[in-house]
Amino acid sequence: MFITTLLRLTISLVFLLSISACQQATPSYKTAIFSFGTLIQVEVSDVNESQAQKIFKAIEDDLKRMHVLWHPWQSGPMGRTNSLCGMAGTFSAPTSVIPLVIKAKQLAIQSEHLFNPAIGNLVKLWGFQQDSFDKNTPPADDKIQALLKANPRMTDITIKGVRFTCRNPAVRIDLGGIAKGYALEKIIDNLKQNFQVKNIMISAGGDLKAIGRHGERPWVIGIRDPLATDKQTAIATVKAKSGDSVFTSGSYERYYLANNKRIHHIIDPRSGYPAKGSLSVTVIHPDATTADAAATALFVAGPNQWIKLANKMGIKYVLLIDDKNNIHVTQAMLDRVEFIKEPKSLFVVWP
Ligand code: AMP
Ligand code: MG
């Protein structure tokens, strides 16, 4: 049966389905690029091979450039902005970071600061600023409390043109919760404008944006099972509409173990500790940057507070898996997902 053959879908499910589509009719080209600490997979259709190669090169160049621009701790533009913030005062920020910082500030305010990219120092304290963190140990509580007391928020920065005024020296902007979404949005804008791309899917470690269709089929996305030991099993699938961005924040993405407890990378800015209550949150939204920030914020909000925040942020499609493996879903999302196995328990919220 079709459903059972889908039981052990990999996260690159979308590629498998589209391969069969491409064998039937539409030619498509694929590539994989390592960037932003993750595997970026691209599939484009309705182009010839030489156009596909140019498109892949443009994507790779954009990713390389963006990674350097937005790294919070290296000596690039964001790193410099962070150093200047640490001195508190007014300075001219590099133009390459300004639009993203403005967007990050708007989304932080909308999320009531549960998405709070100003907590870079806390992320670093927990050791998630590095690409490799499996030998980390949790920080001492007094260090966490000191950073909490400093209460860094995006509203501590006033932006007038290129002039930033940073009123809190504890602010360090870590764009890890939003950068992939913003990057996908910018890359796709560029491909539409300069390469007339109409049908493409770009996935950054499972977070993706899909444009157009793949031949006769829509793009099909797998929502990963956060408890699967092989990290590749999907619990459900969604058919993406053109322009959909599907983003998931999960405690399985980046973590280390301490006393057999999973110390993951999404920090609750209210406690200073990794957020409790959620295993993963998947959001669909037309704007990838909003989807990315919302998935992080709703993960922090957790099973008891996500509904209020989703309404406030205008997020209609949400699927949250809590730490007891219950699935919480909006009716709008439920109408779009196809579960691969019957969920243990399902809480549905209107709309
Ligand atoms: P995501 O996978 O999109 O949820 O982003 C998680 C990344 O965002 C982490 O690895 C940190 O770099 C950063 N981060 C952690 N906690 C937060 C938070 N509460 N708000 C904003 N960014 C965060
Ligand atoms: Mg995010």
Tab-separated table of C-alpha atoms and ligand atoms in Angstrom:
chain	number	residue	atom	x	y	z
A	1	MET	CA	0.000	0.000	0.000
A	2	PHE	CA	1.203	3.512	-0.837
A	3	ILE	CA	1.051	4.668	2.795
A	4	THR	CA	3.198	1.783	4.029
A	5	THR	CA	5.779	2.332	1.363
A	6	LEU	CA	5.988	5.870	2.698
A	7	LEU	CA	6.580	4.666	6.237
A	8	ARG	CA	10.301	5.238	6.274
A	9	LEU	CA	10.652	8.288	4.166
A	10	THR	CA	13.903	10.128	4.359
A	11	ILE	CA	13.942	13.836	4.950
A	12	SER	CA	14.823	14.234	1.309
A	13	LEU	CA	11.490	12.688	0.448
A	14	VAL	CA	10.712	15.586	-1.782
A	15	PHE	CA	13.613	14.584	-3.985
A	16	LEU	CA	12.556	10.961	-4.223
A	17	LEU	CA	9.065	11.859	-5.288
A	18	SER	CA	10.233	14.368	-7.786
A	19	ILE	CA	12.711	11.950	-9.318
A	20	SER	CA	9.862	9.679	-10.274
A	21	ALA	CA	8.030	12.685	-11.648
A	22	CYS	CA	11.038	13.699	-13.679
A	23	GLN	CA	11.385	10.217	-15.115
A	24	GLN	CA	7.834	10.495	-16.398
A	25	ALA	CA	7.998	13.867	-18.083
A	26	THR	CA	9.755	16.903	-16.684
A	27	PRO	CA	13.552	17.025	-16.625
A	28	SER	CA	14.967	18.238	-13.338
A	29	TYR	CA	18.452	18.860	-11.971
A	30	LYS	CA	19.684	18.511	-8.423
A	31	THR	CA	22.658	19.549	-6.385
A	32	ALA	CA	23.780	19.530	-2.759
A	33	ILE	CA	25.948	22.220	-1.174
A	34	PHE	CA	27.331	22.310	2.362
A	35	SER	CA	26.716	25.748	3.908
A	36	PHE	CA	25.288	27.362	7.081
A	37	GLY	CA	26.500	24.237	8.899
A	38	THR	CA	24.035	22.081	7.000
A	39	LEU	CA	23.339	20.348	3.707
A	40	ILE	CA	21.538	22.569	1.208
A	41	GLN	CA	19.678	20.527	-1.408
A	42	VAL	CA	18.355	22.133	-4.565
A	43	GLU	CA	16.133	20.747	-7.272
A	44	VAL	CA	15.123	22.825	-10.269
A	45	SER	CA	12.921	21.803	-13.155
A	46	ASP	CA	11.947	23.149	-16.587
A	47	VAL	CA	15.486	24.332	-17.341
A	48	ASN	CA	18.256	22.857	-19.437
A	49	GLU	CA	21.503	21.515	-18.015
A	50	SER	CA	23.561	24.620	-18.683
A	51	GLN	CA	20.919	26.876	-17.063
A	52	ALA	CA	20.793	24.507	-14.086
A	53	GLN	CA	24.574	24.751	-13.626
A	54	LYS	CA	24.407	28.570	-13.688
A	55	ILE	CA	21.585	28.512	-11.142
A	56	PHE	CA	23.524	26.190	-8.819
A	57	LYS	CA	26.606	28.407	-9.080
A	58	ALA	CA	24.527	31.515	-8.224
A	59	ILE	CA	23.063	29.727	-5.180
A	60	GLU	CA	26.476	28.565	-3.989
A	61	ASP	CA	27.962	32.063	-4.366
A	62	ASP	CA	25.039	33.628	-2.468
A	63	LEU	CA	25.308	31.101	0.355
A	64	LYS	CA	29.053	31.624	0.747
A	65	ARG	CA	28.634	35.402	0.844
A	66	MET	CA	25.752	35.320	3.322
A	67	HIS	CA	27.496	32.917	5.662
A	68	VAL	CA	30.463	35.294	5.968
A	69	LEU	CA	28.212	38.363	6.357
A	70	TRP	CA	26.029	37.045	9.150
A	71	HIS	CA	28.333	34.970	11.324
A	72	PRO	CA	27.948	36.434	14.844
A	73	TRP	CA	31.432	35.615	16.144
A	74	GLN	CA	33.767	35.857	13.152
A	75	SER	CA	35.356	39.106	12.012
A	76	GLY	CA	32.796	39.764	9.221
A	77	PRO	CA	30.108	42.505	9.223
A	78	MET	CA	27.847	40.884	11.861
A	79	GLY	CA	30.824	40.049	14.066
A	80	ARG	CA	31.955	43.696	13.860
A	81	THR	CA	28.435	44.923	14.635
A	82	ASN	CA	28.385	42.690	17.701
A	83	SER	CA	31.764	43.984	18.898
A	84	LEU	CA	30.529	47.566	18.521
A	85	CYS	CA	27.294	46.711	20.377
A	86	GLY	CA	29.463	45.415	23.216
A	87	MET	CA	30.888	48.924	23.650
A	88	ALA	CA	27.341	50.408	23.748
A	89	GLY	CA	26.864	53.683	21.889
A	90	THR	CA	26.136	54.863	18.360
A	91	PHE	CA	27.971	53.576	15.311
A	92	SER	CA	27.541	53.060	11.560
A	93	ALA	CA	26.570	49.454	10.919
A	94	PRO	CA	27.707	47.640	7.761
A	95	THR	CA	24.912	48.004	5.169
A	96	SER	CA	25.030	44.261	4.451
A	97	VAL	CA	23.533	43.408	7.855
A	98	ILE	CA	20.981	46.205	8.257
A	99	PRO	CA	17.904	44.769	6.435
A	100	LEU	CA	18.245	41.451	8.245
A	101	VAL	CA	18.707	43.102	11.646
A	102	ILE	CA	15.607	45.269	11.002
A	103	LYS	CA	13.577	42.188	10.088
A	104	ALA	CA	14.949	40.295	13.115
A	105	LYS	CA	13.924	43.163	15.383
A	106	GLN	CA	10.365	43.251	13.949
A	107	LEU	CA	9.972	39.496	14.403
A	108	ALA	CA	11.421	39.623	17.929
A	109	ILE	CA	8.801	42.231	18.885
A	110	GLN	CA	5.967	40.256	17.226
A	111	SER	CA	7.047	37.122	19.085
A	112	GLU	CA	7.077	38.946	22.438
A	113	HIS	CA	10.850	38.322	22.474
A	114	LEU	CA	10.597	34.532	22.602
A	115	PHE	CA	12.395	34.721	19.278
A	116	ASN	CA	15.210	36.842	20.660
A	117	PRO	CA	18.342	36.979	18.509
A	118	ALA	CA	19.916	39.444	20.980
A	119	ILE	CA	20.752	36.499	23.300
A	120	GLY	CA	23.908	35.575	21.372
A	121	ASN	CA	25.911	35.542	24.603
A	122	LEU	CA	23.567	32.928	26.099
A	123	VAL	CA	23.773	30.765	22.978
A	124	LYS	CA	27.551	31.011	23.221
A	125	LEU	CA	27.533	30.248	26.947
A	126	TRP	CA	25.725	26.975	26.200
A	127	GLY	CA	28.360	26.293	23.538
A	128	PHE	CA	26.198	26.405	20.426
A	129	GLN	CA	28.219	29.057	18.630
A	130	GLN	CA	30.505	26.316	17.285
A	131	ASP	CA	29.860	23.804	14.546
A	132	SER	CA	30.924	20.984	16.819
A	133	PHE	CA	29.645	20.838	20.408
A	134	ASP	CA	29.394	17.173	21.401
A	135	LYS	CA	32.103	17.614	24.068
A	136	ASN	CA	30.292	20.579	25.671
A	137	THR	CA	29.210	20.694	29.285
A	138	PRO	CA	26.356	22.901	30.581
A	139	PRO	CA	27.403	26.286	31.990
A	140	ALA	CA	27.240	27.259	35.666
A	141	ASP	CA	23.907	28.685	36.774
A	142	ASP	CA	25.416	31.941	38.095
A	143	LYS	CA	26.752	32.714	34.599
A	144	ILE	CA	23.299	32.123	33.114
A	145	GLN	CA	21.661	34.334	35.766
A	146	ALA	CA	24.140	37.153	35.098
A	147	LEU	CA	23.219	37.173	31.401
A	148	LEU	CA	19.508	36.940	32.182
A	149	LYS	CA	19.779	39.937	34.488
A	150	ALA	CA	21.335	41.972	31.669
A	151	ASN	CA	18.131	41.181	29.675
A	152	PRO	CA	19.413	41.802	26.107
A	153	ARG	CA	16.641	42.479	23.600
A	154	MET	CA	16.442	43.690	20.023
A	155	THR	CA	14.588	46.760	21.322
A	156	ASP	CA	17.893	47.781	22.969
A	157	ILE	CA	19.006	48.727	19.453
A	158	THR	CA	17.644	51.817	17.708
A	159	ILE	CA	18.197	51.878	13.954
A	160	LYS	CA	18.159	55.152	11.991
A	161	GLY	CA	19.443	54.578	8.465
A	162	VAL	CA	22.883	53.073	8.922
A	163	ARG	CA	23.255	54.420	12.453
A	164	PHE	CA	22.747	51.881	15.214
A	165	THR	CA	22.440	52.936	18.832
A	166	CYS	CA	23.028	50.006	21.126
A	167	ARG	CA	21.958	50.742	24.687
A	168	ASN	CA	22.760	47.395	26.249
A	169	PRO	CA	26.343	46.106	26.103
A	170	ALA	CA	25.044	42.544	26.712
A	171	VAL	CA	23.405	42.461	23.244
A	172	ARG	CA	25.061	40.051	20.808
A	173	ILE	CA	22.993	39.286	17.737
A	174	ASP	CA	22.897	35.597	16.789
A	175	LEU	CA	20.867	35.195	13.611
A	176	GLY	CA	20.900	31.386	13.693
A	177	GLY	CA	17.122	31.300	14.257
A	178	ILE	CA	16.323	33.331	11.140
A	179	ALA	CA	19.302	33.370	8.747
A	180	LYS	CA	18.360	30.256	6.768
A	181	GLY	CA	14.880	31.641	6.121
A	182	TYR	CA	16.172	35.036	5.061
A	183	ALA	CA	18.842	33.432	2.876
A	184	LEU	CA	16.284	31.240	1.077
A	185	GLU	CA	14.017	34.240	0.490
A	186	LYS	CA	16.861	36.311	-0.999
A	187	ILE	CA	18.228	33.455	-3.119
A	188	ILE	CA	14.804	32.715	-4.593
A	189	ASP	CA	14.172	36.434	-5.318
A	190	ASN	CA	17.472	36.512	-7.198
A	191	LEU	CA	16.674	33.340	-9.156
A	192	LYS	CA	13.234	34.606	-10.137
A	193	GLN	CA	14.529	37.984	-11.265
A	194	ASN	CA	17.811	37.081	-12.924
A	195	PHE	CA	17.272	33.505	-14.076
A	196	GLN	CA	13.462	33.474	-14.607
A	197	VAL	CA	13.268	30.340	-12.457
A	198	LYS	CA	9.675	29.161	-12.052
A	199	ASN	CA	9.953	25.717	-10.474
A	200	ILE	CA	12.480	25.149	-7.734
A	201	MET	CA	12.777	23.672	-4.295
A	202	ILE	CA	15.608	24.586	-1.927
A	203	SER	CA	15.985	22.752	1.346
A	204	ALA	CA	18.443	23.847	4.027
A	205	GLY	CA	18.725	20.812	6.291
A	206	GLY	CA	14.980	20.141	5.927
A	207	ASP	CA	13.866	23.804	6.136
A	208	LEU	CA	12.686	24.725	2.695
A	209	LYS	CA	10.952	26.931	0.216
A	210	ALA	CA	9.203	25.603	-2.876
A	211	ILE	CA	8.233	27.572	-5.970
A	212	GLY	CA	5.968	26.284	-8.712
A	213	ARG	CA	5.474	22.563	-9.150
A	214	HIS	CA	7.456	19.584	-10.215
A	215	GLY	CA	5.851	18.568	-13.468
A	216	GLU	CA	2.385	17.232	-12.753
A	217	ARG	CA	3.011	16.965	-9.014
A	218	PRO	CA	3.291	19.541	-6.260
A	219	TRP	CA	6.484	19.414	-4.187
A	220	VAL	CA	5.955	16.959	-1.312
A	221	ILE	CA	7.593	17.641	2.041
A	222	GLY	CA	8.265	15.177	4.866
A	223	ILE	CA	7.803	16.328	8.488
A	224	ARG	CA	10.450	14.544	10.485
A	225	ASP	CA	9.701	12.322	13.476
A	226	PRO	CA	11.661	13.996	16.294
A	227	LEU	CA	11.918	10.716	18.244
A	228	ALA	CA	13.173	8.497	15.442
A	229	THR	CA	16.623	7.199	16.292
A	230	ASP	CA	17.730	7.169	12.678
A	231	LYS	CA	16.739	10.843	12.450
A	232	GLN	CA	15.269	10.226	9.041
A	233	THR	CA	11.775	8.917	9.557
A	234	ALA	CA	8.875	11.216	8.716
A	235	ILE	CA	5.618	11.328	10.685
A	236	ALA	CA	3.631	13.097	7.999
A	237	THR	CA	3.796	14.670	4.570
A	238	VAL	CA	2.555	18.013	3.242
A	239	LYS	CA	1.995	19.012	-0.367
A	240	ALA	CA	3.623	22.414	-0.769
A	241	LYS	CA	1.765	25.160	-2.603
A	242	SER	CA	3.875	27.452	-4.752
A	243	GLY	CA	5.662	29.943	-2.497
A	244	ASP	CA	5.268	27.908	0.680
A	245	SER	CA	8.113	27.934	3.173
A	246	VAL	CA	8.119	24.959	5.536
A	247	PHE	CA	10.360	25.388	8.580
A	248	THR	CA	10.924	23.147	11.585
A	249	SER	CA	12.692	23.904	14.848
A	250	GLY	CA	13.611	20.743	16.711
A	251	SER	CA	15.513	19.693	19.818
A	252	TYR	CA	17.105	16.940	17.709
A	253	GLU	CA	18.874	19.387	15.413
A	254	ARG	CA	21.846	20.472	17.522
A	255	TYR	CA	22.376	19.035	20.980
A	256	TYR	CA	24.756	17.337	23.365
A	257	LEU	CA	24.182	14.975	26.247
A	258	ALA	CA	24.885	15.810	29.885
A	259	ASN	CA	23.899	13.260	32.547
A	260	ASN	CA	21.866	11.508	29.872
A	261	LYS	CA	19.819	14.673	29.343
A	262	ARG	CA	19.563	16.280	25.942
A	263	ILE	CA	20.928	19.834	26.020
A	264	HIS	CA	19.602	21.395	22.834
A	265	HIS	CA	20.234	24.688	21.063
A	266	ILE	CA	16.938	26.584	21.383
A	267	ILE	CA	17.223	28.744	24.463
A	268	ASP	CA	14.245	30.109	26.363
A	269	PRO	CA	15.154	33.786	26.866
A	270	ARG	CA	12.971	33.836	30.031
A	271	SER	CA	14.886	31.110	31.863
A	272	GLY	CA	18.257	31.153	30.108
A	273	TYR	CA	17.997	27.360	29.750
A	274	PRO	CA	17.117	25.197	26.714
A	275	ALA	CA	13.370	25.561	26.116
A	276	LYS	CA	11.202	22.864	27.685
A	277	GLY	CA	7.986	21.227	26.528
A	278	SER	CA	8.493	20.862	22.740
A	279	LEU	CA	10.307	18.313	20.610
A	280	SER	CA	9.627	20.075	17.330
A	281	VAL	CA	7.514	22.786	15.736
A	282	THR	CA	6.758	22.965	12.012
A	283	VAL	CA	5.376	26.155	10.478
A	284	ILE	CA	4.223	26.919	6.937
A	285	HIS	CA	4.163	30.551	5.793
A	286	PRO	CA	4.696	32.351	2.475
A	287	ASP	CA	7.670	34.276	3.878
A	288	ALA	CA	10.613	32.013	4.786
A	289	THR	CA	12.091	34.520	7.253
A	290	THR	CA	8.813	34.699	9.179
A	291	ALA	CA	8.435	30.904	9.069
A	292	ASP	CA	11.958	30.468	10.467
A	293	ALA	CA	11.550	32.967	13.323
A	294	ALA	CA	8.045	31.684	14.139
A	295	ALA	CA	9.177	28.037	14.352
A	296	THR	CA	11.862	29.073	16.869
A	297	ALA	CA	9.456	31.311	18.866
A	298	LEU	CA	6.659	28.717	18.999
A	299	PHE	CA	9.145	26.054	20.086
A	300	VAL	CA	10.070	28.307	23.023
A	301	ALA	CA	6.393	29.077	23.740
A	302	GLY	CA	5.769	25.324	24.038
A	303	PRO	CA	2.529	23.322	24.192
A	304	ASN	CA	0.789	25.678	26.638
A	305	GLN	CA	1.487	29.043	25.048
A	306	TRP	CA	1.971	28.506	21.326
A	307	ILE	CA	-1.641	29.207	20.279
A	308	LYS	CA	-1.691	32.756	21.610
A	309	LEU	CA	1.657	33.509	20.033
A	310	ALA	CA	0.757	31.930	16.665
A	311	ASN	CA	-2.342	34.162	16.547
A	312	LYS	CA	-0.288	37.207	17.437
A	313	MET	CA	2.308	36.430	14.773
A	314	GLY	CA	-0.357	35.628	12.158
A	315	ILE	CA	0.814	32.030	11.710
A	316	LYS	CA	-1.990	29.825	10.421
A	317	TYR	CA	-0.199	26.513	9.817
A	318	VAL	CA	1.475	24.988	12.883
A	319	LEU	CA	2.280	21.447	13.986
A	320	LEU	CA	3.896	21.120	17.421
A	321	ILE	CA	5.073	17.818	18.890
A	322	ASP	CA	5.372	18.056	22.654
A	323	ASP	CA	7.789	16.184	24.895
A	324	LYS	CA	5.151	13.509	25.587
A	325	ASN	CA	4.877	12.933	21.846
A	326	ASN	CA	1.394	14.498	21.618
A	327	ILE	CA	0.726	16.375	18.410
A	328	HIS	CA	-0.829	19.838	18.582
A	329	VAL	CA	-1.995	21.199	15.271
A	330	THR	CA	-4.087	24.014	13.835
A	331	GLN	CA	-7.118	22.896	11.853
A	332	ALA	CA	-5.651	24.638	8.804
A	333	MET	CA	-2.465	22.543	9.113
A	334	LEU	CA	-4.438	19.351	9.777
A	335	ASP	CA	-6.299	19.906	6.504
A	336	ARG	CA	-2.964	19.825	4.685
A	337	VAL	CA	-0.974	17.053	6.360
A	338	GLU	CA	-1.180	13.362	5.670
A	339	PHE	CA	-0.048	11.292	8.654
A	340	ILE	CA	2.066	8.285	7.846
A	341	LYS	CA	1.190	6.560	11.097
A	342	GLU	CA	-1.739	7.306	13.357
A	343	PRO	CA	-0.671	9.946	15.924
A	344	LYS	CA	-0.762	8.793	19.568
A	345	SER	CA	-2.865	11.806	20.492
A	346	LEU	CA	-3.861	14.809	18.525
A	347	PHE	CA	-4.992	18.198	19.837
A	348	VAL	CA	-6.602	20.303	17.143
A	349	VAL	CA	-7.017	24.044	17.435
A	350	TRP	CA	-9.272	26.150	15.278
A	351	PRO	CA	-8.403	27.657	12.806
B	1	AMP	P1	16.154	27.347	14.685
B	1	AMP	O1	16.741	26.018	14.357
B	1	AMP	O2	15.700	28.141	13.498
B	1	AMP	O3	15.069	27.247	15.723
B	1	AMP	O4	17.310	28.258	15.291
B	1	AMP	C1	18.012	27.875	16.434
B	1	AMP	C2	19.258	28.738	16.520
B	1	AMP	O5	18.859	30.093	16.823
B	1	AMP	C3	20.189	28.326	17.647
B	1	AMP	O6	21.189	27.424	17.187
B	1	AMP	C4	20.773	29.649	18.091
B	1	AMP	O7	21.808	30.033	17.228
B	1	AMP	C5	19.621	30.614	17.894
B	1	AMP	N1	18.684	30.715	19.041
B	1	AMP	C6	18.572	29.899	20.122
B	1	AMP	N2	17.555	30.279	20.919
B	1	AMP	C7	16.989	31.358	20.310
B	1	AMP	C8	15.887	32.205	20.639
B	1	AMP	N3	15.129	32.019	21.726
B	1	AMP	N4	15.608	33.230	19.788
B	1	AMP	C9	16.356	33.439	18.676
B	1	AMP	N5	17.390	32.671	18.313
B	1	AMP	C10	17.717	31.635	19.118
B	2	MG	MG	14.118	29.379	13.182
